[in-house]
XYZ file of C-alpha atoms in Angstrom:
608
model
C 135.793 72.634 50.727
C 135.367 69.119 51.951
C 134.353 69.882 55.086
C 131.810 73.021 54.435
C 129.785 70.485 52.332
C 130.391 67.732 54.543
C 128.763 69.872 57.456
C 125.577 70.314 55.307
C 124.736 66.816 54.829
C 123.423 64.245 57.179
C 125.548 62.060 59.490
C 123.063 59.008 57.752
C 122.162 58.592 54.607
C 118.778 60.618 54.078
C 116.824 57.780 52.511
C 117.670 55.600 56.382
C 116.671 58.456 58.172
C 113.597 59.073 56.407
C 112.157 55.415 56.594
C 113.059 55.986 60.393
C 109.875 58.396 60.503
C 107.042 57.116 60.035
C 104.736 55.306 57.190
C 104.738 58.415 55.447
C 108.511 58.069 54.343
C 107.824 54.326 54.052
C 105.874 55.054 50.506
C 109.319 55.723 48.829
C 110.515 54.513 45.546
C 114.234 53.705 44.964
C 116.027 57.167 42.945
C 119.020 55.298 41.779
C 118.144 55.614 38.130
C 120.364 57.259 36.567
C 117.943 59.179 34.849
C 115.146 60.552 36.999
C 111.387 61.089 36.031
C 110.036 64.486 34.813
C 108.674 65.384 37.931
C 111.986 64.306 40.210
C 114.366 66.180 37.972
C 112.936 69.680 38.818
C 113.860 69.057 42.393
C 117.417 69.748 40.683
C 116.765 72.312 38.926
C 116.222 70.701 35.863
C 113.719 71.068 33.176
C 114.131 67.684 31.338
C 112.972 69.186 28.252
C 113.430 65.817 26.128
C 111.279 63.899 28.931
C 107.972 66.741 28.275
C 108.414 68.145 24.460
C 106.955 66.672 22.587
C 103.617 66.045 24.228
C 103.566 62.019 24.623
C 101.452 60.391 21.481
C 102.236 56.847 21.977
C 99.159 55.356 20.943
C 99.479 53.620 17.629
C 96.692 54.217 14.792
C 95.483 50.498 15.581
C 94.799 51.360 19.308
C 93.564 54.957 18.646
C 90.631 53.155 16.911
C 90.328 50.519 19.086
C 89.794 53.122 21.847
C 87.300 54.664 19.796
C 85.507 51.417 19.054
C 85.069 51.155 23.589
C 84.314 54.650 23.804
C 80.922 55.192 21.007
C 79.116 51.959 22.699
C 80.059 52.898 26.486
C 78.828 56.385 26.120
C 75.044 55.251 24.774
C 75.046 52.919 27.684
C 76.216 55.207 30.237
C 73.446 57.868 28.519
C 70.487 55.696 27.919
C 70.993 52.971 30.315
C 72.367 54.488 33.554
C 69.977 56.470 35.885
C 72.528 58.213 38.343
C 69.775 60.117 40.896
C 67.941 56.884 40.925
C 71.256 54.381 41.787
C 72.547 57.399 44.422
C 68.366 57.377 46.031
C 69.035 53.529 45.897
C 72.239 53.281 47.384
C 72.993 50.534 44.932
C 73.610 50.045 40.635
C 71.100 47.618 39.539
C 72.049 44.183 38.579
C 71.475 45.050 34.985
C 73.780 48.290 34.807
C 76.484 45.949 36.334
C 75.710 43.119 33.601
C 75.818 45.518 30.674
C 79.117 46.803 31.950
C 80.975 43.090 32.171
C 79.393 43.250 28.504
C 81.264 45.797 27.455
C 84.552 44.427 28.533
C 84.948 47.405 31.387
C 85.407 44.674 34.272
C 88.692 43.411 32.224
C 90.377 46.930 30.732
C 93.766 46.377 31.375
C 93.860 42.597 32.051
C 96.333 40.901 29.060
C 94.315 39.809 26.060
C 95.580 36.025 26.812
C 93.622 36.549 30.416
C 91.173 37.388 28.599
C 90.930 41.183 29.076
C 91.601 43.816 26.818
C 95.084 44.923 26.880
C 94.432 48.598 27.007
C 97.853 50.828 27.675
C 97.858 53.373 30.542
C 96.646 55.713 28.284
C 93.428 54.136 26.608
C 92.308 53.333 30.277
C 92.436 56.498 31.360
C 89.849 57.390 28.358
C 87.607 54.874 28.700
C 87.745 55.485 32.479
C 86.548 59.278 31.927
C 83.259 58.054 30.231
C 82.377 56.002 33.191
C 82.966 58.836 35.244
C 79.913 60.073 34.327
C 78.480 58.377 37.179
C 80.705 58.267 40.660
C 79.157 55.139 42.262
C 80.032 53.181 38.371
C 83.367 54.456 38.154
C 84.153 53.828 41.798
C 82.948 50.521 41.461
C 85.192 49.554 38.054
C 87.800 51.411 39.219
C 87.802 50.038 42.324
C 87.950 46.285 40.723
C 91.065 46.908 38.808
C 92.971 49.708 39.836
C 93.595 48.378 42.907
C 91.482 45.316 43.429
C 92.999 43.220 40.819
C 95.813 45.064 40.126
C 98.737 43.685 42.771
C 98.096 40.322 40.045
C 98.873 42.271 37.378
C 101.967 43.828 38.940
C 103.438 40.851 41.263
C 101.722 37.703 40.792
C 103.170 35.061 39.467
C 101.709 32.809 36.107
C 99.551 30.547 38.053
C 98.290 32.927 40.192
C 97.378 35.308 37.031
C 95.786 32.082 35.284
C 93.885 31.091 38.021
C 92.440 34.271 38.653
C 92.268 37.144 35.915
C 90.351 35.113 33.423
C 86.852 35.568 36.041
C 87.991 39.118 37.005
C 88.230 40.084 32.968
C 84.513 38.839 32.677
C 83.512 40.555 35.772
C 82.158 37.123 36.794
C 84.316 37.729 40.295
C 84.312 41.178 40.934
C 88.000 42.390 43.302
C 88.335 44.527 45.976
C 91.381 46.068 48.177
C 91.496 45.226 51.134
C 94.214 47.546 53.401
C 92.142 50.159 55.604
C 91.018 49.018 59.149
C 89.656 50.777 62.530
C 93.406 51.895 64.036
C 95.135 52.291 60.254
C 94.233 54.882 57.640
C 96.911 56.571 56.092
C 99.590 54.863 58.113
C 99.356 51.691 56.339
C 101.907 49.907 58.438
C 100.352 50.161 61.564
C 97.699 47.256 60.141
C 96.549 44.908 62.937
C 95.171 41.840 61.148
C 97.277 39.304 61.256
C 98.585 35.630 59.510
C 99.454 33.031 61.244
C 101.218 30.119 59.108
C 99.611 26.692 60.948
C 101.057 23.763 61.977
C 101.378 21.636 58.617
C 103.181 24.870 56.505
C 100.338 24.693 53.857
C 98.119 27.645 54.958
C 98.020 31.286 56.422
C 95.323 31.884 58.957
C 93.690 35.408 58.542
C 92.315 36.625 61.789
C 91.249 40.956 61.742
C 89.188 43.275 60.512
C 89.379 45.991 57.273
C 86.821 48.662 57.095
C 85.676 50.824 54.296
C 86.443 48.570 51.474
C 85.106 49.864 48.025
C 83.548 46.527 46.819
C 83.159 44.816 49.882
C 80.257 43.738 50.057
C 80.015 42.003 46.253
C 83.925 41.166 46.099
C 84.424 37.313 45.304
C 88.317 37.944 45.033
C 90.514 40.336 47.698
C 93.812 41.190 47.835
C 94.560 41.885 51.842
C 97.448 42.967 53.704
C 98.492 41.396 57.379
C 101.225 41.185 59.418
C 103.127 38.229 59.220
C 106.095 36.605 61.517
C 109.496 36.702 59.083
C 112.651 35.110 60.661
C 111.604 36.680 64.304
C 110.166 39.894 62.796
C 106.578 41.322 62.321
C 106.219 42.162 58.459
C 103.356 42.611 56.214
C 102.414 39.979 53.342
C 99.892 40.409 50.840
C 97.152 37.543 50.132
C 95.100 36.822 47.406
C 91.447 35.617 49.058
C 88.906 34.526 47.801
C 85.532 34.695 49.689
C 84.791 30.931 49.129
C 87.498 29.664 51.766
C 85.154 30.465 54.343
C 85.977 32.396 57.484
C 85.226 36.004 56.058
C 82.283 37.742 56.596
C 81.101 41.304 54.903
C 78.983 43.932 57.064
C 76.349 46.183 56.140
C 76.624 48.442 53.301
C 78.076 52.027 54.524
C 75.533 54.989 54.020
C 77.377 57.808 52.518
C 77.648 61.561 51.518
C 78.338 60.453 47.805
C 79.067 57.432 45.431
C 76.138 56.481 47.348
C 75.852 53.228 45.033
C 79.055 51.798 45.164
C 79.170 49.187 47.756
C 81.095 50.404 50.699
C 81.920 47.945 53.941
C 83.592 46.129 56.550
C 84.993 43.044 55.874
C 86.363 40.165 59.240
C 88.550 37.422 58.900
C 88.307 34.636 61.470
C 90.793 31.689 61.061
C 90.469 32.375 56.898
C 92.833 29.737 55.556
C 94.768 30.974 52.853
C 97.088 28.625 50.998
C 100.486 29.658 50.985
C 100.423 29.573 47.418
C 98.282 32.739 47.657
C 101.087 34.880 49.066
C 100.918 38.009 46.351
C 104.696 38.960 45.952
C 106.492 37.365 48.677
C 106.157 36.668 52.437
C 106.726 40.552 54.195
C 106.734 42.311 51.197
C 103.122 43.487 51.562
C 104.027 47.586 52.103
C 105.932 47.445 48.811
C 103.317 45.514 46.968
C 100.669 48.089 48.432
C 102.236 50.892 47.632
C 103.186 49.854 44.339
C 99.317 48.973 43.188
C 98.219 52.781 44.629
C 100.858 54.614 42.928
C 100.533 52.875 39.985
C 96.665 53.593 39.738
C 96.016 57.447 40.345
C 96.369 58.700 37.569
C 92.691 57.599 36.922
C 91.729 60.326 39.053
C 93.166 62.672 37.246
C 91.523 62.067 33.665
C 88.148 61.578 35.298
C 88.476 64.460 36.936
C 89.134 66.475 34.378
C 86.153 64.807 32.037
C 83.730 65.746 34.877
C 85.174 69.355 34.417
C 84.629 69.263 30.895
C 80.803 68.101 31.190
C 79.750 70.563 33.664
C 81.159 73.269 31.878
C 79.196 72.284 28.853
C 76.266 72.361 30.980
C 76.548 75.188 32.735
C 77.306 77.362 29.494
C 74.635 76.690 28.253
C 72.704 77.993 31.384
C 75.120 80.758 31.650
C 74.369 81.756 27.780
C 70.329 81.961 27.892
C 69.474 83.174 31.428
C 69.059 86.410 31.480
C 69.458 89.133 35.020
C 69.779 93.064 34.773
C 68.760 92.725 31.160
C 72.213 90.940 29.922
C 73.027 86.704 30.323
C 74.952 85.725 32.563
C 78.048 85.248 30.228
C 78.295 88.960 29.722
C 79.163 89.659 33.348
C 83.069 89.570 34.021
C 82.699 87.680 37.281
C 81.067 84.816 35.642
C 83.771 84.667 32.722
C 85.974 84.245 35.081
C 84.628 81.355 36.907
C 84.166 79.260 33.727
C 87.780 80.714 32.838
C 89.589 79.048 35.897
C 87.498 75.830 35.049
C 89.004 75.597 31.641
C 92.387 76.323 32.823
C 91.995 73.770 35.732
C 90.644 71.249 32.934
C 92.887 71.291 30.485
C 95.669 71.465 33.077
C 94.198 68.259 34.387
C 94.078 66.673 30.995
C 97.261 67.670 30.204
C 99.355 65.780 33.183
C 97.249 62.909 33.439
C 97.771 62.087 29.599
C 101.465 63.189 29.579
C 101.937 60.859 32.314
C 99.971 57.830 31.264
C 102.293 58.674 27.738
C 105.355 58.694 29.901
C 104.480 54.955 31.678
C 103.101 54.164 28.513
C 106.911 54.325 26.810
C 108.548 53.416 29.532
C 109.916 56.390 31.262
C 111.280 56.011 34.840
C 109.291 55.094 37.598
C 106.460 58.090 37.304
C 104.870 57.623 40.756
C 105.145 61.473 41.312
C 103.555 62.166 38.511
C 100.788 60.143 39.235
C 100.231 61.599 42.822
C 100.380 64.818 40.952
C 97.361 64.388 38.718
C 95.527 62.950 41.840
C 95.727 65.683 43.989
C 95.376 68.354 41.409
C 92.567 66.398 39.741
C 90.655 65.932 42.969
C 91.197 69.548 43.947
C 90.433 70.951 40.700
C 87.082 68.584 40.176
C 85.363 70.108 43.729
C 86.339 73.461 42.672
C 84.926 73.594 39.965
C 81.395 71.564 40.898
C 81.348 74.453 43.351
C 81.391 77.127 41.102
C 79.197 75.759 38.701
C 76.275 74.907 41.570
C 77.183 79.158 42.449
C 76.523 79.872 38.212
C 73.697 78.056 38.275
C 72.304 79.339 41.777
C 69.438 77.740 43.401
C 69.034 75.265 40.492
C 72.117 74.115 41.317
C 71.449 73.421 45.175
C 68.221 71.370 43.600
C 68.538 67.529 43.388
C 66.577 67.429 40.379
C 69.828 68.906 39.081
C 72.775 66.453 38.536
C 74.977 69.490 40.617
C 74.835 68.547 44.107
C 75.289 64.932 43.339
C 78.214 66.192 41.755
C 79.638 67.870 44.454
C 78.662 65.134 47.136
C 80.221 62.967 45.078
C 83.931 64.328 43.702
C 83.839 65.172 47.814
C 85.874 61.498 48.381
C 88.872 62.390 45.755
C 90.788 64.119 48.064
C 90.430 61.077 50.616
C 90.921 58.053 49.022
C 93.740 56.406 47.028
C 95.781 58.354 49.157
C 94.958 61.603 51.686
C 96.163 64.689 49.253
C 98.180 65.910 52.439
C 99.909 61.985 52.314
C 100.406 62.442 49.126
C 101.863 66.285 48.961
C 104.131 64.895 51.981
C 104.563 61.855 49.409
C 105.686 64.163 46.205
C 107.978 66.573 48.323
C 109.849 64.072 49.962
C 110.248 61.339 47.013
C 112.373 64.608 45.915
C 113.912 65.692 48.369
C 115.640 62.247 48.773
C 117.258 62.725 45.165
C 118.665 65.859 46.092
C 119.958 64.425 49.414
C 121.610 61.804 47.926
C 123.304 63.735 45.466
C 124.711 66.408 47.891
C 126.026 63.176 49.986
C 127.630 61.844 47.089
C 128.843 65.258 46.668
C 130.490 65.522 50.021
C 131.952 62.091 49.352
C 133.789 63.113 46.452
C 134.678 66.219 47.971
C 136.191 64.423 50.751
C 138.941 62.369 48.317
C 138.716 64.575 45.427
C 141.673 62.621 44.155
C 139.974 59.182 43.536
C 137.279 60.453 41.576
C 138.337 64.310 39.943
C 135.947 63.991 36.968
C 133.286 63.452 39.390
C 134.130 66.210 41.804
C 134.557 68.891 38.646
C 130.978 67.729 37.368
C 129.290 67.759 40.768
C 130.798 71.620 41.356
C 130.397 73.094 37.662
C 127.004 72.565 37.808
C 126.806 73.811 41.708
C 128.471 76.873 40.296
C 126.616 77.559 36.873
C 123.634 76.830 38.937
C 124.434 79.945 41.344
C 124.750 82.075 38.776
C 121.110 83.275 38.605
C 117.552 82.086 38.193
C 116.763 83.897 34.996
C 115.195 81.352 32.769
C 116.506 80.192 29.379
C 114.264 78.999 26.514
C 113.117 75.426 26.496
C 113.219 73.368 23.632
C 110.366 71.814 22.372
C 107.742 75.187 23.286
C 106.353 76.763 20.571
C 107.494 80.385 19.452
C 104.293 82.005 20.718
C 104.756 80.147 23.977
C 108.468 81.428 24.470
C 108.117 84.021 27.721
C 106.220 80.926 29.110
C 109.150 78.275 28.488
C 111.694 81.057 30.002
C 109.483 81.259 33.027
C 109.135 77.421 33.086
C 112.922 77.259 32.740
C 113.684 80.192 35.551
C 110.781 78.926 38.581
C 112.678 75.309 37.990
C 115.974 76.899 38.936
C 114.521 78.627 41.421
C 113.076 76.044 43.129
C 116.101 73.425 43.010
C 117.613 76.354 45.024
C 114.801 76.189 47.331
C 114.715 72.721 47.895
C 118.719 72.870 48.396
C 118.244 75.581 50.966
C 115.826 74.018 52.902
C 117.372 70.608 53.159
C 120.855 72.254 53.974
C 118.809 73.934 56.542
C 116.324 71.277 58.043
C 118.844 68.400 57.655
C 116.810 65.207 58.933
C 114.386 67.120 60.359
C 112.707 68.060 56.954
C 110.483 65.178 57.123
C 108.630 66.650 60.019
C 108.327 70.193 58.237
C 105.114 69.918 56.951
C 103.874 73.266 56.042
C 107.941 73.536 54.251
C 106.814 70.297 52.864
C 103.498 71.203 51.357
C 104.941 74.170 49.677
C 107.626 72.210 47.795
C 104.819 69.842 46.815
C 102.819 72.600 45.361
C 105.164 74.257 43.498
C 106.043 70.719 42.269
C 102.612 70.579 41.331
C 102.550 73.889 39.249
C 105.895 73.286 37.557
C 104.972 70.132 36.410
C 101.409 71.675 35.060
C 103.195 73.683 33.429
C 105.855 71.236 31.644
C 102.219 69.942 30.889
C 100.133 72.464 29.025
C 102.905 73.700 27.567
C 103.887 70.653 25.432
C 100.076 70.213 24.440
C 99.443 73.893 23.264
C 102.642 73.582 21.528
C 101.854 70.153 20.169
C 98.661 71.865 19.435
C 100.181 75.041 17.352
C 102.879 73.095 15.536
C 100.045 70.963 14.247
C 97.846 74.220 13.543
C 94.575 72.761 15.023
C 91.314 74.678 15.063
C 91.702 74.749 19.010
C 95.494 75.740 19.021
C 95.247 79.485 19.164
C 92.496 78.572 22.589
C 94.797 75.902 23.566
C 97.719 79.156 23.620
C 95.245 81.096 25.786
C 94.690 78.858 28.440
C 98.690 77.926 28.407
C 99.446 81.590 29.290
C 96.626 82.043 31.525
C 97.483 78.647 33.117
C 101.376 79.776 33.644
C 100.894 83.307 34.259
C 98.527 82.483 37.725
C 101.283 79.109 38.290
C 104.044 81.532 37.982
C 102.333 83.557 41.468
C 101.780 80.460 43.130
C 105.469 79.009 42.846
C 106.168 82.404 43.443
C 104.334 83.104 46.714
C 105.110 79.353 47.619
C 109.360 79.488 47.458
C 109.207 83.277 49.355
C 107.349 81.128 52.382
C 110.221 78.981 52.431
C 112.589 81.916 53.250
C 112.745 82.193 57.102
C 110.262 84.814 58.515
C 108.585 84.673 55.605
C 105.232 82.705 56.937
C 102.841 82.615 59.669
C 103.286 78.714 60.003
C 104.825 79.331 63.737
C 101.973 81.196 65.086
C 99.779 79.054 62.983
C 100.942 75.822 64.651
C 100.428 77.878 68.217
C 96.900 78.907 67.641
C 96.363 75.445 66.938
C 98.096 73.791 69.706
C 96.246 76.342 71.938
C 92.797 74.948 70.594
C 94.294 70.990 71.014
C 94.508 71.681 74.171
C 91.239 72.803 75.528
C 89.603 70.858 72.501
C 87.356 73.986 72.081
C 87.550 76.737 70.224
C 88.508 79.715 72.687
C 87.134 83.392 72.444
C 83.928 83.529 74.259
C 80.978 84.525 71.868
C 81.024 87.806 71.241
C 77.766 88.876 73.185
C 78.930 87.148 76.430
C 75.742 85.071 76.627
């Protein structure tokens, strides 16, 4: 037996092999809790029911009306005060807009109160951050400022650098900015080419490079920036706190844009910027870890503001939908437009229902829920342009007018999928954070199996659950989902067993060469995506009908809508994982083919 398992694993550990790839595999988080998140377990075939059910409420009563007392006040001002076609004509938010939001505390949300901010928990941002959603250019621009901008501070700077700094950046008297993205490096953040040079007296870093594309460029008194730095003979990255006063950086013209058209967008040079080494941001060449922790631990934004923007346009649009009138009915009578505002409540509440179970989950202090949050980013981001889309199609040519707030809409949920994070980085991102669990857990498997004597309890655990785990993917009832949610739970409970076998099966398969199986890769990550959308709305609606709300029996609908249409997805998604089950070879030819005349081939079909 030793040897058959043996000969499925890897001759290296999967997590080496993996960071032996490229940046990609670089993003990964350690999975040696014992305990993984939510969204890692299902990789084994685990529903970690206790994890899900109930639905997260961690908020106490005091912050529930604290967060009430931010919400009333910002959503007047971002009514009566903000004038989104006139800041996206402008390319720029007036000076007053940006004053009345430092008022308001939104420069400083989750800042400590002794910095001066407000304190908020992951979950009271995200609500405050879906009323200044309402505009894209004003929530870029905040968001920008402290989900990443100031955020590596929060995370890994040390005392004097947070009291030096966060006390301005709470007041929104220095606004921040990120500062990672340049000509040659986009999604492969560790091919940066700006560089620090320590000088001669040990007391300063020189900054010499350039970053493009920075959200908050342009009005950014504070940056956090990433170069490569010499450690012990080696080239690593380092992450600096700058501020624009020690001279020798320089901001170009704003960027002109498809959307957010008012958030400042730029280049940014550094030439000879002295940096005192006392500026490092979490040690010298651990830049890619601070990076990557400040982006995964900020997307989960997306996710609730996408789902608010959902929620307002379908407001909107039902109300169109309601009183116009064609063939002598409204529109709402005709089947193909319920079904458009159907999907955009499923998509909605699915939305809302991961990014608040995960903000609950960081909020208590569940593992490491990085996965999670690249979950509600690309299904927020996905599920926000979808459904601008259809409501511009409900609401026809109004909709393609820009005296209508549509196509700003759509021009502007357009950059979700991009930034923060490419959604196909961030699918690769999910599948493989999971895969590496799995892989390290069959390797420990082999180990054991290989001296069976040193550790028999371990072996005996390891293969009981190998073998109860074979015996079918018929799915058991999950505790925690409500009685009238039951089929739901068992389907829940059987597409999770399913897919641990699927994962199993395709790293036994792939070996090491799973990380360049990208179409494999993008499967896993969407069925990931749909199982854990379903852990989701599944815990609300049942949160919803133990509580016996005046939305619960809705909240059940869209739950078995939601899972019924997941349910095909996961299930279309594991069968293209089976071998000759997919197109993806002659796929990958047609494209290759087109690569290599860079043209698309047929002649036109007239000849002329």
């Amino acid at each position: 037996m030793a040897a058959r398992v043996t000969s499925l694993l890897f001759r290296r550990p999967l997590a080496r092999q993996l960071l032996n790839v490229n940046s990609v595999q670089r993003c990964f988080k350690s999975t040696t809790e014992e305990t993984p998140s939510f969204a890692r377990g299902l990789f084994f075939g685990q529903v970690q029911a206790d994890q899900a059910f109930p639905f997260p409420n961690v908020l106490t009563e005091e912050e529930l009306e604290t967060t009430g007392m931010l919400i009333n006040p910002i959503e007047r001002f971002m009514d009566e005060k903000v004038d989104s076609k006139q800041i996206d004509v402008d390319a720029k938010i007036p000076d007053d807009v940006l004053n009345g939001l430092k008022e308001l505390g939104l420069f400083g949300l989750q800042i400590p109160i002794e910095h001066g901010g407000l304190g908020l928990s992951n979950s009271a941002y995200a609500r405050v951050a879906e009323e200044v959603c309402k505009d894209g250019s004003i929530a870029v621009t905040l968001l920008a400022h402290q989900s990443i901008g100031l955020k590596g501070i929060l995370l890994n700077g040390n005392d004097a650098q947070k009291q030096q700094y966060l006390p301005k950046l709470a007041t929104g008297e220095h606004v921040a900015a990120f500062a990672l993205t340049e000509p040659s490096s986009g999604s492969d953040a560790a091919s940066i080419r700006t560089k620090a040079t320590l000088n001669d007296a040990g007391t300063h870093f020189l900054l010499n490079g350039e970053k493009i594309w920075i959200s908050n460029g342009g009005i950014a008194e504070i940056f956090t920036v990433f170069a490569r730095t010499n450690v012990d003979g080696e080239d690593k990255i380092t992450a600096f706190i700058v501020e624009r006063g020690f001279g020798g950086l320089s901001s170009g013209k704003p960027e002109d844009k498809l959307g957010i058209r008012g958030s400042n967008t730029c280049a940014i040079a550094f030439e000879d910027c002295p940096v005192p080494i006392e500026n490092v941001l979490g040690g010298v060449g651990q830049g890619f870890k601070v990076a990557m922790n400040i982006l995964n631990n900020g997307r989960f934004g997306l996710g609730a503001g996408s789902a608010s923007q959902l929620r307002r346009m379908i407001k909107e649009v039902a109300e169109h939908a309601t009183t116009r009138q064609q063939f002598g009915k409204t529109l709402s009578e005709f089947p193909l437009i319920k079904e458009k505002f159907a999907m955009m409540a499923l998509d909605a509440y699915a939305c809302e229902s991961i990014a608040y179970m995960t903000t609950g989950m960081i909020d208590r202090g569940d593992p490491d829920c990085y996965v999670e949050a690249a979950i509600c980013k690309v299904a927020g981001s996905e599920a926000a342009f979808r459904g601008i889309n259809e409501c511009i199609q409900v609401m026809g040519g109004i909709g393609f007018m820009k005296d209508y707030p549509y196509e700003l809409g759509l021009r502007d949920s357009r950059i979700l999928s991009i930034f923060e994070g490419t959604n196909e980085i961030l699918r690769m991102l999910i599948a493989l954070s999971g895969i590496r669990g799995v892989g390290d857990n069959l390797k420990e498997l082999a180990k054991a199996a290989s001296n069976p004597l040193a550790n028999p309890g371990a072996l005996l655990s390891a293969v009981s659950s190998r073998i109860l785990g074979s015996m079918g993917s018929s799915g058991e009832a999950v505790t925690g989902v409500h009685a009238q949610l039951a089929d739901c739970g068992k389907a829940l409970d059987g597409h999770t067993k399913a897919f641990g076998k699927a994962v199993e099966a395709a790293i036994i398969k792939h070996k090491k060469e799973i990380v360049m199986e990208q179409l494999s890769l993008k499967r896993i990550a969407d069925a990931t995506i749909d199982l854990y959308c379903m852990a989701a709305v599944l815990s609300r609606a049942s949160a919803a009908l133990d509580a016996g709300t005046a939305s619960a029996a809705h909240e059940a609908k869209l739950a078995k809508a939601f899972c019924n249409a997941a349910s095909r997805r996961i299930d279309t998604n594991l069968k293209g994982l089976k071998p000759n089950a997919n197109d993806d070879e002659l796929l990958v030819g047609i494209a290759d083919d087109i690569f290599e005349e860079k043209n698309y081939i047929p002649p036109h079909p007239l000849r002329v």
